[in-house]
Amino acid sequence: MTTTKIDTDFGPARAELHCAEEGVAGLLLGHGAGGGIEADDLVAVTRAAQAAGVHVALVEQPYRVAGRRAPAPARQLDAAWLSVVEELSVRWFDDLPLVFGGRSSGARVACRTAAAGQAVAVLCLAFPVHPPGKPDKTRQPELDAVDVPTLVVQGERDPFGLPESGRHHEIVQVSGDHSLRADLGAVSRACSEWLQRVLRPLA
């Protein structure tokens, strides 16, 4: 494992690299709004991706690196993420195809930046479709705007809602809630199978 700091316009971000034996792509994973890269589902998916031949970078946003729990505004999150992508695509991933991903807030960032960052696919863990109890405040358009293959792994009892499937994205429901802890094996399998399937044509 290698850790590095990356300067952004909003302070330093941090990335933790987990290498596969023979990496065919790079997967960047962002954390949730109030959590970090140690979340159980992020750890499980990191191991599954490595086993599937994908290098993984777990990315900490500048506000987390600075010790703040309250997330930065969306435009700052997106800009910092793209700065990290630009740096790591040269420093670690050597122009390999990149998959953007993350859990909850990190999944939203991945969706919003996929086009600008030239991601070949997007992996969403517990995409927060709406705030709990407020289905009218939907974020579904962020998911619908992604035009590359996208996987959403969602807990069946997620209070943040269940996304609708679409032309470019597929939904896999697993046991549990927003944490996805109830069946990490199912989360890992879904992500591993999907990564191998979407990356096979690029190998």
Coordinates of C-alpha atoms in Angstrom, one line a residue:
M1 CA 0.0 0.0 0.0
T2 CA 1.2 3.5 -0.9
T3 CA -0.2 6.8 0.4
T4 CA 0.3 10.2 -1.2
K5 CA -1.1 13.7 -0.8
I6 CA -2.3 15.6 -3.8
D7 CA -2.7 19.4 -3.9
T8 CA -6.0 20.8 -4.9
D9 CA -7.5 24.3 -4.9
F10 CA -9.2 23.4 -1.7
G11 CA -6.3 22.0 0.3
P12 CA -4.5 18.6 0.0
A13 CA -6.4 15.4 -0.8
R14 CA -5.0 12.0 0.1
A15 CA -5.0 8.8 -1.9
E16 CA -4.2 5.3 -0.8
L17 CA -3.1 2.9 -3.5
H18 CA -3.8 -0.8 -3.5
C19 CA -2.2 -2.6 -6.4
A20 CA -3.4 -5.6 -8.3
E21 CA -0.8 -8.1 -9.6
E22 CA -1.4 -7.2 -13.2
G23 CA -3.6 -4.1 -13.4
V24 CA -5.8 -3.7 -16.5
A25 CA -7.5 -0.5 -15.1
G26 CA -7.6 1.9 -12.2
L27 CA -10.5 2.3 -9.9
L28 CA -10.8 5.5 -7.8
L29 CA -13.2 5.2 -4.9
G30 CA -14.5 8.1 -2.8
H31 CA -16.0 8.0 0.7
G32 CA -19.3 9.1 2.0
A33 CA -20.2 12.5 3.4
G34 CA -19.5 11.8 7.1
G35 CA -17.3 8.7 6.8
G36 CA -13.9 7.8 5.5
I37 CA -12.1 5.3 3.2
E38 CA -12.2 2.7 6.0
A39 CA -15.9 2.0 5.4
D40 CA -16.6 -1.7 5.2
D41 CA -18.0 -1.7 1.7
L42 CA -15.1 0.3 0.3
V43 CA -12.6 -2.1 1.9
A44 CA -14.5 -5.1 0.6
V45 CA -14.7 -3.7 -3.0
T46 CA -11.0 -2.8 -2.9
R47 CA -10.1 -6.4 -2.3
A48 CA -12.5 -7.7 -4.9
A49 CA -11.2 -5.2 -7.5
Q50 CA -7.6 -6.2 -6.8
A51 CA -8.5 -9.9 -7.2
A52 CA -10.2 -8.9 -10.6
G53 CA -6.9 -7.3 -11.8
V54 CA -7.8 -3.7 -11.1
H55 CA -5.6 -1.2 -9.2
V56 CA -7.5 0.8 -6.6
A57 CA -7.0 4.3 -5.2
L58 CA -9.1 5.2 -2.1
V59 CA -9.4 9.0 -2.2
E60 CA -9.9 11.2 0.8
Q61 CA -11.4 14.6 0.0
P62 CA -9.6 17.7 1.4
Y63 CA -12.2 18.4 4.1
R64 CA -11.6 14.9 5.6
V65 CA -7.8 15.3 5.4
A66 CA -8.2 18.6 7.3
G67 CA -10.1 16.9 10.0
R68 CA -13.6 18.3 9.2
R69 CA -16.6 16.1 9.3
A70 CA -19.0 18.4 7.4
P71 CA -18.6 17.9 3.7
A72 CA -17.6 20.6 1.3
P73 CA -20.0 22.0 -1.3
A74 CA -20.5 19.8 -4.4
R75 CA -18.5 22.0 -6.8
Q76 CA -15.5 21.8 -4.4
L77 CA -15.8 18.1 -4.1
D78 CA -16.0 17.7 -7.8
A79 CA -13.1 20.0 -8.5
A80 CA -10.9 18.3 -5.9
W81 CA -11.8 14.9 -7.3
L82 CA -10.8 15.9 -10.8
S83 CA -7.5 17.2 -9.5
V84 CA -6.8 13.9 -7.9
V85 CA -7.8 12.1 -11.1
E86 CA -5.4 14.2 -13.2
E87 CA -2.5 13.6 -10.8
L88 CA -3.0 9.8 -10.3
S89 CA -3.7 9.1 -14.0
V90 CA 0.0 10.1 -14.6
R91 CA 1.6 9.1 -11.3
W92 CA 0.0 5.7 -10.6
F93 CA -2.2 4.6 -13.4
D94 CA 0.0 5.4 -16.4
D95 CA -2.9 6.1 -18.7
L96 CA -4.8 3.0 -17.9
P97 CA -8.6 3.2 -18.3
L98 CA -10.2 4.7 -15.2
V99 CA -13.3 3.7 -13.4
F100 CA -14.8 6.3 -11.0
G101 CA -16.6 5.1 -7.9
G102 CA -17.5 5.7 -4.3
R103 CA -20.1 5.2 -1.6
S104 CA -23.0 7.6 -1.0
S105 CA -21.7 11.2 -1.5
G106 CA -18.6 9.7 -3.2
A107 CA -20.9 7.9 -5.7
R108 CA -22.6 11.3 -6.6
V109 CA -19.1 12.9 -7.2
A110 CA -18.2 10.0 -9.4
C111 CA -21.4 10.4 -11.5
R112 CA -21.1 14.2 -11.8
T113 CA -17.4 14.1 -12.9
A114 CA -17.4 11.0 -15.1
A115 CA -17.6 12.9 -18.4
A116 CA -15.1 15.5 -17.5
G117 CA -12.7 12.9 -16.1
Q118 CA -13.1 10.6 -19.1
A119 CA -14.1 7.6 -16.9
V120 CA -14.8 4.4 -18.8
A121 CA -17.3 3.3 -16.2
V122 CA -18.8 4.3 -12.8
L123 CA -19.3 2.2 -9.7
C124 CA -21.8 3.5 -7.1
L125 CA -22.2 2.0 -3.7
A126 CA -25.4 3.1 -1.9
F127 CA -26.2 6.0 -4.2
P128 CA -28.3 8.4 -2.1
V129 CA -31.3 9.0 -4.3
H130 CA -32.9 11.4 -1.9
P131 CA -32.5 12.6 1.7
P132 CA -34.4 10.2 4.1
G133 CA -38.1 10.9 4.1
K134 CA -37.8 13.5 1.2
P135 CA -38.4 11.6 -2.0
D136 CA -39.2 14.8 -3.8
K137 CA -35.6 16.0 -3.5
T138 CA -34.3 13.4 -6.0
R139 CA -30.7 13.1 -7.2
Q140 CA -31.7 10.5 -9.9
P141 CA -30.8 13.0 -12.7
E142 CA -27.1 12.8 -11.6
L143 CA -27.2 9.1 -12.2
D144 CA -29.2 9.4 -15.4
A145 CA -26.7 11.8 -16.9
V146 CA -23.8 9.3 -16.9
D147 CA -23.4 7.8 -20.3
V148 CA -20.9 5.1 -19.6
P149 CA -21.6 1.7 -18.0
T150 CA -22.6 2.2 -14.4
L151 CA -23.3 -0.3 -11.6
V152 CA -25.3 0.7 -8.5
V153 CA -25.2 -1.6 -5.5
Q154 CA -28.0 -0.7 -3.2
G155 CA -29.3 -2.0 0.1
E156 CA -32.9 -3.2 0.0
R157 CA -33.8 -1.2 3.0
D158 CA -31.8 2.0 2.2
P159 CA -33.7 5.0 3.7
F160 CA -32.0 7.1 0.9
G161 CA -34.1 5.3 -1.7
L162 CA -33.7 2.9 -4.5
P163 CA -32.5 4.3 -7.9
E164 CA -34.3 3.6 -11.1
S165 CA -32.5 1.5 -13.7
G166 CA -31.6 3.2 -16.9
R167 CA -30.1 2.8 -20.3
H168 CA -26.5 2.9 -19.1
H169 CA -26.8 1.8 -15.5
E170 CA -27.9 -1.4 -13.8
I171 CA -29.1 -1.8 -10.2
V172 CA -28.1 -4.7 -7.9
Q173 CA -30.0 -4.9 -4.6
V174 CA -28.4 -6.6 -1.6
S175 CA -29.6 -7.3 1.9
G176 CA -29.3 -4.4 4.3
D177 CA -29.4 -0.7 4.5
H178 CA -27.3 2.3 3.4
S179 CA -24.2 0.9 5.1
L180 CA -24.2 -2.3 2.9
R181 CA -22.6 -4.2 5.8
A182 CA -25.3 -6.9 6.0
D183 CA -23.9 -8.9 3.0
L184 CA -20.5 -7.7 2.0
G185 CA -19.9 -10.9 0.1
A186 CA -22.8 -10.1 -2.2
V187 CA -21.4 -6.5 -2.7
S188 CA -18.0 -7.9 -3.5
R189 CA -19.3 -10.5 -6.0
A190 CA -21.5 -8.0 -7.8
C191 CA -18.6 -5.5 -8.2
S192 CA -16.1 -8.1 -9.2
E193 CA -18.3 -9.6 -11.9
W194 CA -19.3 -6.2 -13.2
L195 CA -15.7 -4.9 -13.4
Q196 CA -14.5 -8.0 -15.3
R197 CA -17.4 -7.7 -17.7
V198 CA -17.1 -4.0 -18.5
L199 CA -13.3 -4.0 -18.7
R200 CA -12.9 -7.1 -20.8
P201 CA -13.4 -5.3 -24.1
L202 CA -10.7 -2.8 -23.1
A203 CA -8.1 -5.4 -22.1

